Tab-separated table of C-alpha atoms in Angstrom:
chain	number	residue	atom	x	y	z
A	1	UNK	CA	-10.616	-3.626	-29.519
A	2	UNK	CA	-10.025	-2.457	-25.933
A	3	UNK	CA	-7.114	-4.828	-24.632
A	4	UNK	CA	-6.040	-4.747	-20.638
A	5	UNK	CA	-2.811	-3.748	-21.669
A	6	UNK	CA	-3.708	-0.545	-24.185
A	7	UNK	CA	-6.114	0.219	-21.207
A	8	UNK	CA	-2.555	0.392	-18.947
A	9	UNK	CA	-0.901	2.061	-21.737
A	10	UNK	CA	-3.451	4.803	-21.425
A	11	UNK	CA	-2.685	5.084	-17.537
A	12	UNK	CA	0.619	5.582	-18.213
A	13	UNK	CA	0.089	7.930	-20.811
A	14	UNK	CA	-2.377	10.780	-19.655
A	15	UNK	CA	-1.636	13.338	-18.240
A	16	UNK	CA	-4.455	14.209	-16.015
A	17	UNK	CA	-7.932	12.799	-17.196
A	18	UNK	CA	-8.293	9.306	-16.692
A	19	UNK	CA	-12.113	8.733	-17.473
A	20	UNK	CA	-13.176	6.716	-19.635
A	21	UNK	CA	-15.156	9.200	-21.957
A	22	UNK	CA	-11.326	10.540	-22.151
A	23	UNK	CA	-9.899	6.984	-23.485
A	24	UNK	CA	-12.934	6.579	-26.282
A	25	UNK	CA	-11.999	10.733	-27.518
A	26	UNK	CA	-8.489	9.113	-27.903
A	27	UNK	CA	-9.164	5.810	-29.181
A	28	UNK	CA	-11.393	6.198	-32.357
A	29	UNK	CA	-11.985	2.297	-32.539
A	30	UNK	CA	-13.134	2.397	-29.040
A	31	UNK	CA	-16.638	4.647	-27.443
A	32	UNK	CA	-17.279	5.086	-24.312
A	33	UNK	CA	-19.922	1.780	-23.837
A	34	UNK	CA	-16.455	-0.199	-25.068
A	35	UNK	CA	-14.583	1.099	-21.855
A	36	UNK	CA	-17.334	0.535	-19.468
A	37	UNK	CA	-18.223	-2.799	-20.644
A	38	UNK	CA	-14.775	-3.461	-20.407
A	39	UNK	CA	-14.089	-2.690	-17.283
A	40	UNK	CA	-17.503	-4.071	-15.844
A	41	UNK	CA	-17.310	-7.355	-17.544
A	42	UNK	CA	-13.403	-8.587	-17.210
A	43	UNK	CA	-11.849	-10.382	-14.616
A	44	UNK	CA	-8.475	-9.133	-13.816
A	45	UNK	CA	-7.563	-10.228	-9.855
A	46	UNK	CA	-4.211	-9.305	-7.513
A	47	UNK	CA	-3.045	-12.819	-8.794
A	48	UNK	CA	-1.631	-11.110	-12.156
A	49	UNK	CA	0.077	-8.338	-9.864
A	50	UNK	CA	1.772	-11.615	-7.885
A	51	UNK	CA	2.522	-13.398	-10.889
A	52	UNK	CA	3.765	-10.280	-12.861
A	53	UNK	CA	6.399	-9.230	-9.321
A	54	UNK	CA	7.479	-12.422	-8.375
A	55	UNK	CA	10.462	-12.725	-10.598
A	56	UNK	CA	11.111	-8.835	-10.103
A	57	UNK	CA	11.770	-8.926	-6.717
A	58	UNK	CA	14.572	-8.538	-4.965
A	59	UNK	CA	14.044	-11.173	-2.125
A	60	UNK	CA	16.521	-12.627	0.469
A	61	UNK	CA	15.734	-13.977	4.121
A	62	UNK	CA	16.535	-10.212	5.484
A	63	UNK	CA	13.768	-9.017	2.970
A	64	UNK	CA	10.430	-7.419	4.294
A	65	UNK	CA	6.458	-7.683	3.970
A	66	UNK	CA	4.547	-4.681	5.137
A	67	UNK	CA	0.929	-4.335	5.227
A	68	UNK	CA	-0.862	-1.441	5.577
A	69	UNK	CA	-4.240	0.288	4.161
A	70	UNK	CA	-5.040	3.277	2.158
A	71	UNK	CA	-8.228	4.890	1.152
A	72	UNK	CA	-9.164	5.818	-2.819
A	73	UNK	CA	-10.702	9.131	-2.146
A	74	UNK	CA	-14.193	9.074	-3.940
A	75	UNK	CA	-16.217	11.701	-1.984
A	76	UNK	CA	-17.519	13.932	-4.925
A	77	UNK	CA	-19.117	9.681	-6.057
A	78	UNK	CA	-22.259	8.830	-4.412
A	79	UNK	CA	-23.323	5.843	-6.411
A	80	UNK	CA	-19.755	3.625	-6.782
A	81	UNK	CA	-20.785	0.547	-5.517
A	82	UNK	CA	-17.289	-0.205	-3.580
A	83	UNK	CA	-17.492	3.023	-1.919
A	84	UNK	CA	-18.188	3.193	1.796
A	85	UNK	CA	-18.084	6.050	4.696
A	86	UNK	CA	-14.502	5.334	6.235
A	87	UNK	CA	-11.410	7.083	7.918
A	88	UNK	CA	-8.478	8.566	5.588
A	89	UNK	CA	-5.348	8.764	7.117
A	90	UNK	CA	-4.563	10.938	4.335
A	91	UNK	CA	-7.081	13.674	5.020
A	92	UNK	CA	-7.009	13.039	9.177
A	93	UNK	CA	-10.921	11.944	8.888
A	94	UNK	CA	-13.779	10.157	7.418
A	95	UNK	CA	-14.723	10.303	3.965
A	96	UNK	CA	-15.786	8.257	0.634
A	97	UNK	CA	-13.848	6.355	-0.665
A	98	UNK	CA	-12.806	2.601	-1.794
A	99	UNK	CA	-10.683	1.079	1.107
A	100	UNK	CA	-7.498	-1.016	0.134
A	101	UNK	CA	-5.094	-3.671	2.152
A	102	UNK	CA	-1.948	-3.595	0.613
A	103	UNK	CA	0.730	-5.864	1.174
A	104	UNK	CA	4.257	-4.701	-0.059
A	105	UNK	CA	7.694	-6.417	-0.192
A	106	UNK	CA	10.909	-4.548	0.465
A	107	UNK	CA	14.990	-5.470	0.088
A	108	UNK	CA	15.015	-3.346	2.889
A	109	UNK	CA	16.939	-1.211	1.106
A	110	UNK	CA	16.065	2.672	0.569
A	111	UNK	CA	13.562	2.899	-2.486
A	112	UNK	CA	13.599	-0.940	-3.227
A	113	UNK	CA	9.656	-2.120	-2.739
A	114	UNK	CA	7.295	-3.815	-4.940
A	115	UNK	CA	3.365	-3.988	-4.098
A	116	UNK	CA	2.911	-8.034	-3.854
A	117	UNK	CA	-0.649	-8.287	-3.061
A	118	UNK	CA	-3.949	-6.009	-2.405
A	119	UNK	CA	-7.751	-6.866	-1.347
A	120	UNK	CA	-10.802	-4.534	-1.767
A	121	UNK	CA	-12.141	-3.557	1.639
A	122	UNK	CA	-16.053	-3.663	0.931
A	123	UNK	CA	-17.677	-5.148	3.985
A	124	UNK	CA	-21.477	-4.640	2.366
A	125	UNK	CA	-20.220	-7.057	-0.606
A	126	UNK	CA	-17.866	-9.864	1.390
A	127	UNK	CA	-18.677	-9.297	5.121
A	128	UNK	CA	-14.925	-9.262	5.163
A	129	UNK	CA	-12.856	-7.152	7.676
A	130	UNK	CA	-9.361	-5.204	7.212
A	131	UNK	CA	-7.598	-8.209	9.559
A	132	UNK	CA	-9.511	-10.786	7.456
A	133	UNK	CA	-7.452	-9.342	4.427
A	134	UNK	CA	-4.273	-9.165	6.158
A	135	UNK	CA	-4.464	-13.348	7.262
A	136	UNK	CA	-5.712	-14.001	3.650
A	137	UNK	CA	-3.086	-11.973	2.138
A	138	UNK	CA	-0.346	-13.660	4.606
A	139	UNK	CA	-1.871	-17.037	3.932
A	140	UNK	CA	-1.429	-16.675	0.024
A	141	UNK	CA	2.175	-15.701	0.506
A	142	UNK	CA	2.894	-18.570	2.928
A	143	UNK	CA	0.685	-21.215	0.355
A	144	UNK	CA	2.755	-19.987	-2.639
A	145	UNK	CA	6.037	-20.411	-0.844
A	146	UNK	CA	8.220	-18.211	-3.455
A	147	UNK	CA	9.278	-15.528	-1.297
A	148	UNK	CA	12.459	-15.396	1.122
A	149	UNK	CA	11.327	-12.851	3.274
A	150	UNK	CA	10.286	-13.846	6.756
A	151	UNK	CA	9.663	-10.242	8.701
A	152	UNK	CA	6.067	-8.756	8.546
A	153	UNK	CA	6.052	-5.163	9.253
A	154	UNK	CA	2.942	-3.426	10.364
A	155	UNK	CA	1.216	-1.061	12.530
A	156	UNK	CA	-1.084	-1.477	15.571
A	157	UNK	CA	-4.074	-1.617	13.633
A	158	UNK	CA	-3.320	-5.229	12.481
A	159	UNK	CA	-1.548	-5.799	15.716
A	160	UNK	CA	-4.582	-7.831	17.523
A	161	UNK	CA	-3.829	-11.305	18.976
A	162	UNK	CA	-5.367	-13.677	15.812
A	163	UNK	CA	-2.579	-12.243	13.410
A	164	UNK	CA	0.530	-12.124	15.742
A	165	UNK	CA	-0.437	-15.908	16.543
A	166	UNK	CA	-0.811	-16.799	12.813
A	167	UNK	CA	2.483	-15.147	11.526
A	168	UNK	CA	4.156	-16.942	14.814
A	169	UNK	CA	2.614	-20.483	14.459
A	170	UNK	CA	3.822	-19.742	10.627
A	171	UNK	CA	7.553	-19.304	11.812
A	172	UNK	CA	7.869	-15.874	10.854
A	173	UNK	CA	8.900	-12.621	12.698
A	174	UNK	CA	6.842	-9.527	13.412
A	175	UNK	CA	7.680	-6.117	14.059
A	176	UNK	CA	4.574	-4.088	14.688
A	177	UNK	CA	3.582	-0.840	17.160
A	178	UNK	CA	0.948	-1.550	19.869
A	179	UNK	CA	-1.481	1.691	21.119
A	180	UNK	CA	-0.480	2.747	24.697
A	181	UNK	CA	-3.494	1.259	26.278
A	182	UNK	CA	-2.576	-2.008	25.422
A	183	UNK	CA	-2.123	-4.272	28.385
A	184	UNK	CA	1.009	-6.025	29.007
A	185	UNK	CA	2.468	-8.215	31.736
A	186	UNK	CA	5.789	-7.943	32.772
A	187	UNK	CA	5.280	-10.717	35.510
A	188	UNK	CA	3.021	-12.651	37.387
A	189	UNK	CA	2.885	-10.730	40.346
A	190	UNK	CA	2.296	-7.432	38.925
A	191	UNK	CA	0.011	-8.667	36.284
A	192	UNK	CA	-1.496	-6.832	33.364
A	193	UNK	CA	-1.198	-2.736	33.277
A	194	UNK	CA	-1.398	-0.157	30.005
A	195	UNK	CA	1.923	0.393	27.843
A	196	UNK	CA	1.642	3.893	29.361
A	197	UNK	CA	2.011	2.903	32.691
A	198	UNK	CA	4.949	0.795	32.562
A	199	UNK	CA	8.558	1.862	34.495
A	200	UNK	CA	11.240	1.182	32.182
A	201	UNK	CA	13.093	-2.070	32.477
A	202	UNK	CA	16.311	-2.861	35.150
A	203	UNK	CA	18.661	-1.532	32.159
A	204	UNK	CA	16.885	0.513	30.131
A	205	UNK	CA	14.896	0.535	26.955
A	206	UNK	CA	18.148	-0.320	24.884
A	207	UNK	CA	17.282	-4.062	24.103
A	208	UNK	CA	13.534	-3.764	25.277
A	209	UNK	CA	11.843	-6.092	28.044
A	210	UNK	CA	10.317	-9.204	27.660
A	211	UNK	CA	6.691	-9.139	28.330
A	212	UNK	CA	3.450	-10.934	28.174
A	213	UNK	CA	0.145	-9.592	25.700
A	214	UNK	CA	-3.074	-10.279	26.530
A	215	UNK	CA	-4.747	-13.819	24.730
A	216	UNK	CA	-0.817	-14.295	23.391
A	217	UNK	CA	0.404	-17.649	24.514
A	218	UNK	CA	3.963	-16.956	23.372
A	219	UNK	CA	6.606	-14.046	24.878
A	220	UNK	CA	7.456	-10.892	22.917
A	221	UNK	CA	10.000	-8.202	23.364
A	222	UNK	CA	8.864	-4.604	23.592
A	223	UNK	CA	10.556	-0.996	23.029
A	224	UNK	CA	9.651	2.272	23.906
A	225	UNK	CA	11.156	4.542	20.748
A	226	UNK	CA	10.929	8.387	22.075
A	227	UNK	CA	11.248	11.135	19.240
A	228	UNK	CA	13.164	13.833	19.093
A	229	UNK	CA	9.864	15.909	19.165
A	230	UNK	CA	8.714	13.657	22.665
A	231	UNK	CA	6.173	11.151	20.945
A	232	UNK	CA	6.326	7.988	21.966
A	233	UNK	CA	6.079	5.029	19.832
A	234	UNK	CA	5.589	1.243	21.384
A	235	UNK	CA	7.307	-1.672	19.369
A	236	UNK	CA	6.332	-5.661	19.868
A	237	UNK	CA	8.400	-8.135	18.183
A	238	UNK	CA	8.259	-11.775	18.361
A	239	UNK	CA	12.027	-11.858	17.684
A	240	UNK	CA	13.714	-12.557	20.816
A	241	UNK	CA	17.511	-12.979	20.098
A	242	UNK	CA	19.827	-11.518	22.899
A	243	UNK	CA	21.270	-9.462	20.304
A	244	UNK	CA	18.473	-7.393	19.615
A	245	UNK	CA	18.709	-3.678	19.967
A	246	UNK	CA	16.704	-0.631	19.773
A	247	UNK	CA	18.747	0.932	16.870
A	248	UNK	CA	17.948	-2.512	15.119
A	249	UNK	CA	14.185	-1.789	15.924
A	250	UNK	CA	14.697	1.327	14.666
A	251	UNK	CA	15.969	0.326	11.325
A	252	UNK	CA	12.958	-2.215	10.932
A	253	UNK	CA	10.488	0.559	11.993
A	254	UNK	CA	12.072	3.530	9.267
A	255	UNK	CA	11.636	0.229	6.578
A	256	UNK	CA	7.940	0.125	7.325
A	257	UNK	CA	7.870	3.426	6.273
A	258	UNK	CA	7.887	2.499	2.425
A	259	UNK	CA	4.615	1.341	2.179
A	260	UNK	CA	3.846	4.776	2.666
A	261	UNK	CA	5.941	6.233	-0.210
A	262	UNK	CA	4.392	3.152	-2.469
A	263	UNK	CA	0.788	4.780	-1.221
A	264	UNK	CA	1.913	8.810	-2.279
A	265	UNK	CA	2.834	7.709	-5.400
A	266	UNK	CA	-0.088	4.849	-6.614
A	267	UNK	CA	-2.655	7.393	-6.488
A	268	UNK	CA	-1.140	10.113	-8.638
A	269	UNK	CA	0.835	8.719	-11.014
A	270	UNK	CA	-2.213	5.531	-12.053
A	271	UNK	CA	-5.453	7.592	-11.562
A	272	UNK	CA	-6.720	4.946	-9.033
A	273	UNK	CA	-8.677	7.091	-7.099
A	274	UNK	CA	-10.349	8.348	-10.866
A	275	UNK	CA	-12.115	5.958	-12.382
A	276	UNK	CA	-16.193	7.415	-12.348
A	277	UNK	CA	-17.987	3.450	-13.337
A	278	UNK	CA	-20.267	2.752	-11.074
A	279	UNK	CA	-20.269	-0.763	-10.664
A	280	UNK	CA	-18.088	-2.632	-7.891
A	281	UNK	CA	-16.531	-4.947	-10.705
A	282	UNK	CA	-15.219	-1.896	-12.668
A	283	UNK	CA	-13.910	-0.173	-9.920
A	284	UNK	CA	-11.869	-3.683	-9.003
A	285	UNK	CA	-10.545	-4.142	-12.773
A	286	UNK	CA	-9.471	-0.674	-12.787
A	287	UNK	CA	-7.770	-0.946	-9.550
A	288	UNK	CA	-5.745	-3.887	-10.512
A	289	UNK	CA	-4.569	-2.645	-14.006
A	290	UNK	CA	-3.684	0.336	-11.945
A	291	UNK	CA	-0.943	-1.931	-9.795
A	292	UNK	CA	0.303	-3.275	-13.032
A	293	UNK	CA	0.652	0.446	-14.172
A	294	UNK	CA	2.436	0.969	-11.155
A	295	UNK	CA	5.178	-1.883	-11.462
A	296	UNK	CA	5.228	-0.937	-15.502
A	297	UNK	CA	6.478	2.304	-14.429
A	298	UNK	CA	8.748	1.518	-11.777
A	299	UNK	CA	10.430	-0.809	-13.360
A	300	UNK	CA	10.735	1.409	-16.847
A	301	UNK	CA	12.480	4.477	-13.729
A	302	UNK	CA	14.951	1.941	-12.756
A	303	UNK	CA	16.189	0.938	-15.782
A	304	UNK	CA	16.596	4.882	-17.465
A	305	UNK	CA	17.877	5.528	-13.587
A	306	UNK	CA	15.204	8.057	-12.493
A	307	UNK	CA	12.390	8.671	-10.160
A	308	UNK	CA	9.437	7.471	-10.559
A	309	UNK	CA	7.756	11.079	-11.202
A	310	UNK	CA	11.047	11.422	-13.431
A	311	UNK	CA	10.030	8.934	-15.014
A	312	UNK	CA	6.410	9.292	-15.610
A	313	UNK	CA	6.705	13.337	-16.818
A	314	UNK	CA	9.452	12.829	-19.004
A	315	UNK	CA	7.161	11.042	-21.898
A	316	UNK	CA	5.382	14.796	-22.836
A	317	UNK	CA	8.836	16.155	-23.109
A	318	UNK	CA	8.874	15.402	-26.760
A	319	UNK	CA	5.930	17.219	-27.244
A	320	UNK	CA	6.466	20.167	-25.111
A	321	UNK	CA	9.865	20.767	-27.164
A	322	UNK	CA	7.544	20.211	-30.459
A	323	UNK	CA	5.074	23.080	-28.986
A	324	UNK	CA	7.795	25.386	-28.195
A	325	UNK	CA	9.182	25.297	-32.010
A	326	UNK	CA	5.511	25.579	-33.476
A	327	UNK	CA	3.423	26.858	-31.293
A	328	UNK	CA	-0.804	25.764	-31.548
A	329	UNK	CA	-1.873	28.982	-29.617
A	330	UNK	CA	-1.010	32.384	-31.501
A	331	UNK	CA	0.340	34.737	-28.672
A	332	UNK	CA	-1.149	37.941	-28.213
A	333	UNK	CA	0.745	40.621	-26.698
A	334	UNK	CA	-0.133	44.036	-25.804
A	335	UNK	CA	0.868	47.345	-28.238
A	336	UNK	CA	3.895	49.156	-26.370
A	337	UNK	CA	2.908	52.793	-25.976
């Protein structure tokens, strides 16, 4: 019998082919109906992923949430249900693929994240919306009351006027980036203009200038971060202490950052993007067992001290040594003249 955790065990295990006609060839108890029913007809949900990374988590009031998307690349699939035309920031354009919202919490320390929370973004089946995720996500955290943490981290795509009033009225602290055509008011009697057009404040960009965002009835501080390499990178953050500086911006900014190291490493060390069932209930199941892959094997590199690739490459070492003393494939060399 096919059990959610020997299907994890098998994510963990191969090496390459995650299908499901690759599980049954594996599996002699199981064929390849087993696996698809299974997937199609469970029920697994992100509330296993919260309840399995709650007590793992390194939490304290200078802990972190960060939100941010990713898209499952599916564009050789034409008939996944889940599947939509969208953008990939991975591939700098549109393609197939199943959209996710993830929400991550970090120590703030280097390497120290856990994925807390995710939601499907499939329009066509919920009529839900990427910022519709983000509030339900934030809600759940702020209903379940179990984390520390009260800093969101996120970029300007979730930076719109409904969320940074709903983490505010909720008592927390945002850090996100804004897109230079967002208006701003620095004071009544110049009134709105674009980030691009500001002048900088009377001393300097070092602790930011408080300003005014359109349909925001509460102040914010914002920075102007310039790269060494001369882009330009706008920061908004409810958190208006006098002792605020840019470096400390800076630091909150770099811990954003993790949520995309949690992204390069879901897809190729779970298979997420490889499930081929067709069905939008499959796809889901899959997904989720592929989080609790994720924390399985994260949590297995920090205890043997390693990375997570480390980690998850070290389990064929056994039989690569085992291949080396007996080899399967007879080696054929050529006569020397």
């Amino acid at each position: 019998m096919l059990t959610q955790a020997k299907y994890i065990d098998f994510l963990l295990s191969t090496p390459r082919n995650y299908t499901g006609t690759h599980l049954a060839a594996h599996l002699p108890e199981v064929s390849h109906d087993q696996v698809n029913r299974f997937l199609r007809d469970s029920t697994f949900s992100a509330a296993q992923l919260r309840e399995l990374v709650f007590p793992l988590l390194a939490d304290s009031p200078e802990a972190f949430l960060l939100v941010d998307d990713s898209v499952q690349d599916k564009r050789y699939s034409r008939f996944i249900e889940v599947a939509k035309r969208q953008y990939s920031g991975n591939t700098h354009g549109m393609v197939t693929g199943i959209g996710l919202v993830n929400l991550v919490h970090s120590s703030g320390e280097a390497g120290d994240f856990l994925p807390l929370d995710f939601r499907v973004y499939a329009p066509e089946q919920d009529q839900l919306t990427k910022n519709d995720h983000f509030q339900a996500m934030f809600r759940q955290v702020v209903a379940d009351g179990k984390v520390q943490a009260r800093t969101l981290l996120f970029d300007c795509w979730y930076a719109g006027s409904a969320n940074l009033k709903l983490i505010h009225r909720a008592g927390w602290i945002f850090f996100t980036t804004l897109k230079s055509n967002r208006l701003v008011s620095v004071s009544k009697e110049t009134g709105y203009q674009a980030l691009d057009t500001l002048a900088p404040p009377p001393g300097g960009w070092s602790k930011g200038a408080e300003v005014r965002l359109q349909e925001v009835p509460f102040g914010v501080r914002l920075f102007k971060l310039v790269a060494t390499d001369g882009s330009i990178e706008w920061v908004v953050t409810n958190h208006l202490a006098t002792h605020l500086t840019r470096e400390m911006v800076v630091d909150a900014v770099q811990v954003r950052w993790q949520v995309e190291e949690f992204h390069r490493s879901f897809k190729p060390l779970t298979g997420s993007e490889k499930c081929q069932c067709r069905k939008a209930q499959a796809q889901r199941n899959h997904l989720t067992c592929c989080y609790l892959a994720w924390v399985s094997l994260r949590q297995f590199a920090r205890h043997t001290a390693q990375t997570l690739y480390q980690a998850h490459q070290q389990q064929w070492a056994p039989y690569l040594r085992q291949l080396l003393r007996q080899p399967l494939i007879p080696v054929l060399l050529p006569t020397c003249a």
